[in-house]
mmCIF file of C-alpha atoms and ligand atoms in Angstrom:
data_model
loop_
_atom_site.group_PDB
_atom_site.id
_atom_site.type_symbol
_atom_site.label_atom_id
_atom_site.label_comp_id
_atom_site.label_asym_id
_atom_site.label_seq_id
_atom_site.Cartn_x
_atom_site.Cartn_y
_atom_site.Cartn_z
ATOM 1 C CA MET A 254 -1.729 29.067 5.028
ATOM 2 C CA ALA A 255 -3.741 26.840 2.737
ATOM 3 C CA SER A 256 -3.403 23.131 3.279
ATOM 4 C CA HIS A 257 -1.781 21.066 0.528
ATOM 5 C CA ALA A 258 -1.013 24.266 -1.370
ATOM 6 C CA GLY A 259 -0.596 23.471 -5.013
ATOM 7 C CA VAL A 260 -1.803 19.880 -4.717
ATOM 8 C CA THR A 261 -4.463 18.622 -7.104
ATOM 9 C CA CYS A 262 -6.248 15.287 -6.838
ATOM 10 C CA ASP A 263 -5.287 13.343 -9.977
ATOM 11 C CA VAL A 264 -8.727 11.737 -10.285
ATOM 12 C CA CYS A 265 -11.348 14.381 -9.475
ATOM 13 C CA ASN A 266 -9.044 17.390 -10.081
ATOM 14 C CA LYS A 267 -10.047 18.983 -6.807
ATOM 15 C CA TYR A 268 -7.464 21.658 -6.048
ATOM 16 C CA ASN A 269 -6.077 22.336 -2.551
ATOM 17 C CA PHE A 270 -8.499 19.811 -1.089
ATOM 18 C CA ALA A 271 -8.972 19.403 2.655
ATOM 19 C CA GLY A 272 -8.690 16.145 4.556
ATOM 20 C CA ASP A 273 -6.102 13.427 4.225
ATOM 21 C CA ARG A 274 -4.011 13.264 1.115
ATOM 22 C CA TYR A 275 -2.681 10.058 -0.371
ATOM 23 C CA LYS A 276 0.486 10.225 -2.366
ATOM 24 C CA CYS A 277 1.507 7.382 -4.650
ATOM 25 C CA LEU A 278 5.050 6.186 -4.034
ATOM 26 C CA ALA A 279 5.276 4.434 -7.397
ATOM 27 C CA CYS A 280 3.972 7.172 -9.724
ATOM 28 C CA TYR A 281 5.690 10.529 -10.112
ATOM 29 C CA ASP A 282 3.670 13.422 -8.674
ATOM 30 C CA TYR A 283 0.434 11.503 -8.180
ATOM 31 C CA ASP A 284 -1.897 12.530 -5.351
ATOM 32 C CA LEU A 285 -5.409 11.472 -4.389
ATOM 33 C CA CYS A 286 -7.934 13.079 -2.080
ATOM 34 C CA GLU A 287 -9.474 11.019 0.706
ATOM 35 C CA THR A 288 -12.697 10.395 -1.229
ATOM 36 C CA CYS A 289 -10.995 9.083 -4.362
ATOM 37 C CA PHE A 290 -8.650 6.934 -2.283
ATOM 38 C CA ASP A 291 -11.592 5.413 -0.412
ATOM 39 C CA ASP A 292 -13.347 4.806 -3.741
ATOM 40 C CA LYS A 293 -10.193 3.073 -5.040
ATOM 41 C CA ALA A 294 -10.328 5.454 -7.981
ATOM 42 C CA THR A 295 -7.422 5.431 -10.438
ATOM 43 C CA SER A 296 -6.296 7.367 -13.479
ATOM 44 C CA GLN A 297 -3.218 7.544 -15.717
ATOM 45 C CA ASN A 298 -0.795 4.705 -14.901
ATOM 46 C CA HIS A 299 -1.829 4.432 -11.291
ATOM 47 C CA GLU A 300 -3.123 1.135 -9.940
ATOM 48 C CA VAL A 301 -5.003 0.355 -6.747
ATOM 49 C CA ASP A 302 -2.202 -1.790 -5.334
ATOM 50 C CA HIS A 303 0.460 0.940 -5.554
ATOM 51 C CA PRO A 304 1.933 1.899 -2.162
ATOM 52 C CA MET A 305 0.368 5.140 -0.932
ATOM 53 C CA GLN A 306 1.664 7.466 1.764
ATOM 54 C CA CYS A 307 -1.056 9.201 3.794
ATOM 55 C CA ILE A 308 -0.102 12.803 4.500
ATOM 56 C CA LEU A 309 -2.121 14.864 6.959
ATOM 57 C CA THR A 310 -2.862 18.499 6.539
ATOM 58 C CA ARG A 311 -1.167 20.730 9.024
ATOM 59 C CA ASN A 312 -4.498 21.339 10.763
ATOM 60 C CA ASP A 313 -5.265 17.633 11.081
ATOM 61 C CA PHE A 314 -1.767 16.971 12.297
ATOM 62 C CA GLU A 315 -2.141 19.560 15.031
ATOM 63 C CA ARG A 316 -5.510 18.099 15.990
ATOM 64 C CA HIS A 317 -3.948 14.631 16.352
ATOM 65 C CA ASN A 318 -0.858 15.801 18.178
ATOM 66 C CA GLY A 319 -1.879 18.817 20.197
ATOM 67 C CA LYS A 320 -0.385 22.038 18.869
ATOM 68 C CA LYS A 321 3.032 20.446 18.373
ATOM 69 C CA GLU A 322 4.899 21.621 15.286
ATOM 70 C CA ALA A 323 5.844 18.776 12.955
ATOM 71 C CA THR A 324 9.539 18.143 12.896
ATOM 72 C CA SER A 325 9.715 15.211 10.536
ATOM 73 C CA GLY A 326 6.542 15.557 8.513
ATOM 74 C CA TYR A 327 2.784 15.590 8.756
ATOM 75 C CA VAL A 328 2.343 11.849 9.060
ATOM 76 C CA THR A 329 1.428 9.421 11.794
ATOM 77 C CA SER A 330 3.329 6.572 10.145
ATOM 78 C CA TYR A 331 5.332 5.889 6.997
ATOM 79 C CA THR A 332 4.441 3.528 4.170
ATOM 80 C CA CYS A 333 7.045 1.250 2.605
ATOM 81 C CA PRO A 334 7.389 2.316 -1.055
ATOM 82 C CA PHE A 335 8.165 -1.264 -2.127
ATOM 83 C CA CYS A 336 5.475 -3.414 -0.511
ATOM 84 C CA GLY A 337 3.008 -0.774 0.700
ATOM 85 C CA GLU A 338 3.146 -1.887 4.333
ATOM 86 C CA ASP A 339 2.320 1.054 6.569
ATOM 87 C CA GLY A 340 2.587 1.681 10.288
ATOM 88 C CA HIS A 341 6.322 2.428 10.379
ATOM 89 C CA GLU A 342 6.394 4.988 13.156
ATOM 90 C CA SER A 343 9.711 6.624 12.415
ATOM 91 C CA GLU A 344 12.339 6.931 9.710
ATOM 92 C CA SER A 345 14.562 4.451 11.549
ATOM 93 C CA ARG A 346 11.734 1.890 11.829
ATOM 94 C CA LEU A 347 11.165 2.222 8.098
ATOM 95 C CA LEU A 348 14.881 1.775 7.499
ATOM 96 C CA ASP A 349 14.877 -1.385 9.631
ATOM 97 C CA HIS A 350 12.061 -2.745 7.491
ATOM 98 C CA ILE A 351 13.799 -1.862 4.197
ATOM 99 C CA VAL A 352 17.084 -3.424 5.305
ATOM 100 C CA ILE A 353 15.390 -6.644 6.428
ATOM 101 C CA GLU A 354 12.706 -7.050 3.769
ATOM 102 C CA HIS A 355 14.072 -5.277 0.705
ATOM 103 C CA ASP A 356 17.830 -5.615 0.775
ATOM 104 C CA ASN A 357 17.936 -5.970 -3.027
ATOM 105 C CA SER A 358 15.789 -2.926 -3.684
ATOM 106 C CA ASP A 359 18.484 -0.800 -5.332
ATOM 107 C CA GLY A 360 17.541 0.004 -8.921
ATOM 108 C CA GLU A 361 13.803 0.208 -8.253
ATOM 109 C CA GLN A 362 12.753 3.833 -8.578
ATOM 110 C CA VAL A 363 10.368 5.040 -5.885
ATOM 111 C CA VAL A 364 9.200 8.329 -4.400
ATOM 112 C CA CYS A 365 10.681 8.926 -0.935
ATOM 113 C CA PRO A 366 7.746 8.988 1.548
ATOM 114 C CA VAL A 367 9.794 10.937 4.097
ATOM 115 C CA CYS A 368 10.717 13.734 1.676
ATOM 116 C CA ALA A 369 7.090 13.805 0.495
ATOM 117 C CA ALA A 370 5.761 14.320 4.018
ATOM 118 C CA THR A 371 8.396 16.710 5.293
ATOM 119 C CA PRO A 372 7.479 20.387 5.347
ATOM 120 C CA HIS A 373 9.735 22.100 2.791
ATOM 121 C CA GLY A 374 10.923 18.715 1.505
ATOM 122 C CA ASP A 375 10.818 17.746 -2.156
ATOM 123 C CA PRO A 376 7.383 16.114 -2.504
ATOM 124 C CA ASN A 377 8.444 14.175 -5.574
ATOM 125 C CA PHE A 378 11.936 13.067 -4.734
ATOM 126 C CA LEU A 379 12.654 9.991 -6.840
ATOM 127 C CA THR A 380 15.439 7.643 -5.841
ATOM 128 C CA ASP A 381 16.622 4.254 -7.051
ATOM 129 C CA THR A 382 18.795 3.754 -3.973
ATOM 130 C CA PHE A 383 16.113 4.313 -1.358
ATOM 131 C CA ALA A 384 17.822 2.442 1.509
ATOM 132 C CA SER A 385 20.944 4.585 1.361
ATOM 133 C CA HIS A 386 18.930 7.769 0.744
ATOM 134 C CA LEU A 387 16.865 7.005 3.854
ATOM 135 C CA ALA A 388 19.924 6.245 5.957
ATOM 136 C CA MET A 389 21.906 9.265 4.765
ATOM 137 C CA GLU A 390 19.215 11.925 4.511
ATOM 138 C CA HIS A 391 16.702 10.962 7.148
ATOM 139 C CA CYS A 392 18.486 8.744 9.673
ATOM 140 C CA GLY A 393 21.751 10.637 9.993
ATOM 141 C CA GLY A 394 20.917 11.429 13.589
ATOM 142 C CA CYS A 395 19.092 8.271 14.526
ATOM 143 C CA GLU A 396 20.835 5.338 16.032
ATOM 144 C CA TYR A 397 20.506 2.279 13.869
ATOM 145 C CA ILE A 398 18.980 -0.556 15.856
ATOM 146 C CA GLY A 399 19.570 -3.758 13.904
HETATM 147 ZN ZN1 ZN B 1044 -10.260 13.203 -5.636
HETATM 148 ZN ZN1 ZN B 1045 0.561 4.944 -8.573
HETATM 149 ZN ZN1 ZN B 1046 8.239 -3.186 2.487
HETATM 150 ZN ZN1 ZN B 1047 13.816 11.359 1.378
#
């Protein structure tokens, strides 16, 4: 199966590119290839300081993790869609961060980084109640550690 099927880089228009993919969490349906991301290239309404979620291709993911099938998405960590901080290792870690740092975030529309990275998820799921979306949809099974 082709990696990033149907994904086009919004700067160089490369289609189904290989390598890491960077998805903007502030713009709707905005993806960059690794090269354009490294070049800090922008187009349309996108700006360099927008939070970006790095999404691995399935092949890269398997290379990083041994042949393990992804259960929660082809990512090594999640990016906060509000402040752009990355390194959140799991959905529940991200939720901890949102609850502590962004408890007044309701009303700000962002793309859900977990949906975007999840195989068969909606890559452009927009929500203006991200904290509750994350808790309900992605942390239903995880124990909330406050
Ligand atoms: Zn590109
Ligand atoms: Zn953007
Ligand atoms: Zn944040
Ligand atoms: Zn989601």
